[in-house]
GROMACS .gro file of C-alpha atoms in nm:
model
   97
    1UNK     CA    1  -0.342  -1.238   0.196
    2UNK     CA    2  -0.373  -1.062  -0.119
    3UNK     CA    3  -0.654  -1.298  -0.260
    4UNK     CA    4  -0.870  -1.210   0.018
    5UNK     CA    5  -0.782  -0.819  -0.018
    6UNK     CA    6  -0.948  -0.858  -0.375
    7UNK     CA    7  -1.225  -1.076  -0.243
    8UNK     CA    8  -1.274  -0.820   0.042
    9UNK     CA    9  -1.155  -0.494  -0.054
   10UNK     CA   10  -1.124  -0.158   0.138
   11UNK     CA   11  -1.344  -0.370   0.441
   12UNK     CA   12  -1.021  -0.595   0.520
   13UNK     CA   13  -0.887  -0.491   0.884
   14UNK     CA   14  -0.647  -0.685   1.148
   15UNK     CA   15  -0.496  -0.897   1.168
   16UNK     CA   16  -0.423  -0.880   0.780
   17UNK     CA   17  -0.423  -0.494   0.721
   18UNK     CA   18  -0.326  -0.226   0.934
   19UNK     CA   19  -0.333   0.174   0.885
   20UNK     CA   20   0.009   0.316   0.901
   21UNK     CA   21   0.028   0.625   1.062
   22UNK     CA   22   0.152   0.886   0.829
   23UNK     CA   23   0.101   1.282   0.886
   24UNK     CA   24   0.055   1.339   0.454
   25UNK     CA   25  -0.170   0.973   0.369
   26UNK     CA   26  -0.462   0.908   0.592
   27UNK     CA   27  -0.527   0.601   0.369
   28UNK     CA   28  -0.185   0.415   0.395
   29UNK     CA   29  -0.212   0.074   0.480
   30UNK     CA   30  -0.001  -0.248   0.534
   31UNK     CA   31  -0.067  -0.635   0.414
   32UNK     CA   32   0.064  -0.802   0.684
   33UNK     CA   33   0.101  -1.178   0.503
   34UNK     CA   34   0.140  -1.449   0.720
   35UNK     CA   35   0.507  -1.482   0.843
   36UNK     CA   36   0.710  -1.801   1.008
   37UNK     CA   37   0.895  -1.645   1.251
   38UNK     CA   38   1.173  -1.585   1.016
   39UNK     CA   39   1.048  -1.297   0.794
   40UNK     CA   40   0.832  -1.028   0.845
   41UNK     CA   41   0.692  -0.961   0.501
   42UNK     CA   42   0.486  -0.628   0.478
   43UNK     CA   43   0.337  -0.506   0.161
   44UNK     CA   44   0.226  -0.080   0.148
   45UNK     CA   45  -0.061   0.004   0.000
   46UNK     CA   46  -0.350   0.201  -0.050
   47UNK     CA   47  -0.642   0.180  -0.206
   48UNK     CA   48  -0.715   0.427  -0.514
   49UNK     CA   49  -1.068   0.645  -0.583
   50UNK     CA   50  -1.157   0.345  -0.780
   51UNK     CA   51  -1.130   0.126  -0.491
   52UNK     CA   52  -0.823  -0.086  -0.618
   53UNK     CA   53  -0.569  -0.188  -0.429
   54UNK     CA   54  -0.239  -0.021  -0.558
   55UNK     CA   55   0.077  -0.224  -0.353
   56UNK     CA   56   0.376   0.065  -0.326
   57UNK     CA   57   0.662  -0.088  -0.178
   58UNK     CA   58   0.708  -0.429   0.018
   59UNK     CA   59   0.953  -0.575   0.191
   60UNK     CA   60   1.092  -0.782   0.512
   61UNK     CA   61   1.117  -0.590   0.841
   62UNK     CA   62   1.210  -0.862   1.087
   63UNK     CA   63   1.525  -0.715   1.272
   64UNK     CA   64   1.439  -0.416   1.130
   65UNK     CA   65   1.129  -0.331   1.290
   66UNK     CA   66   1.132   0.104   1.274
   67UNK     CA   67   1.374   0.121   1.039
   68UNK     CA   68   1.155  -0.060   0.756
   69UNK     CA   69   0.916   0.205   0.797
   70UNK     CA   70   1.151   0.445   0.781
   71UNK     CA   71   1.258   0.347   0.403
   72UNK     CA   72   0.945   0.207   0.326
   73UNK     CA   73   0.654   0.487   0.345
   74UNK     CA   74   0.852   0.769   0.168
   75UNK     CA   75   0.905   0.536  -0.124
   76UNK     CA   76   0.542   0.425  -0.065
   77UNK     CA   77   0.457   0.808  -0.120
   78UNK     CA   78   0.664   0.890  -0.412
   79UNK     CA   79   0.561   0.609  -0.616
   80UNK     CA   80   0.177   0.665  -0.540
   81UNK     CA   81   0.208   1.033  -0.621
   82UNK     CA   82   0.348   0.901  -0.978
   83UNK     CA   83   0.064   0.677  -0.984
   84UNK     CA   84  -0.148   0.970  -0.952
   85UNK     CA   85   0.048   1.206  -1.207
   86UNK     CA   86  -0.013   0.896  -1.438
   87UNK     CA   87  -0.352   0.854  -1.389
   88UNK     CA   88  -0.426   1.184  -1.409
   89UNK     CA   89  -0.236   1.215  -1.746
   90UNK     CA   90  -0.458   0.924  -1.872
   91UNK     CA   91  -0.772   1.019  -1.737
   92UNK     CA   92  -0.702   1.406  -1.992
   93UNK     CA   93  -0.625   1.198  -2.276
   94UNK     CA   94  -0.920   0.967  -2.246
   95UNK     CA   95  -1.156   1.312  -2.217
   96UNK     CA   96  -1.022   1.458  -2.525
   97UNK     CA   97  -1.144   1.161  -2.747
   0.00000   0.00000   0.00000
């Protein structure tokens, strides 16, 4: 699943990305890897101004369907706003050489 995210890119839909519904992140999504019945594996992602696909949190949900989410997207949000703080920070530094 995630070598045909990078062959495909932001044009990937079901059944191996879905938009998760989020109030804050329009652009949230979810790799949904092939599973066997045992495991639910979800990866959160979204995809950056550049177009790159930046993975935020991943995880098993099976048995733990709403809950997952529940855990998952506000760490998926934290660590993408520190993406952004860092990128930001990086992107100043480069324009002041």
């Amino acid at each position: 699943a995630i070598d045909r995210l990078a062959e495909v890119g932001p044009a990937l839909g079901r059944p191996l990305v879905d938009t998760l519904i989020d109030g804050d992140m329009s652009n949230l999504k979810e790799l949904r890897p092939g599973s066997r019945k045992r495991t639910e594996i979800r990866i959160v992602f979204v995809f950056d101004p550049d177009r790159e696909a930046i993975f935020l949190a991943a995880g098993d949900k099976a048995g733990r369907w709403s809950r997952w989410y529940e855990e998952a997207i506000p760490l998926a949000k934290a660590r993408y706003a520190e993406y952004r703080t860092a990128k930001s920070a990086e992107t100043k530094s480069e324009d002041k050489r």
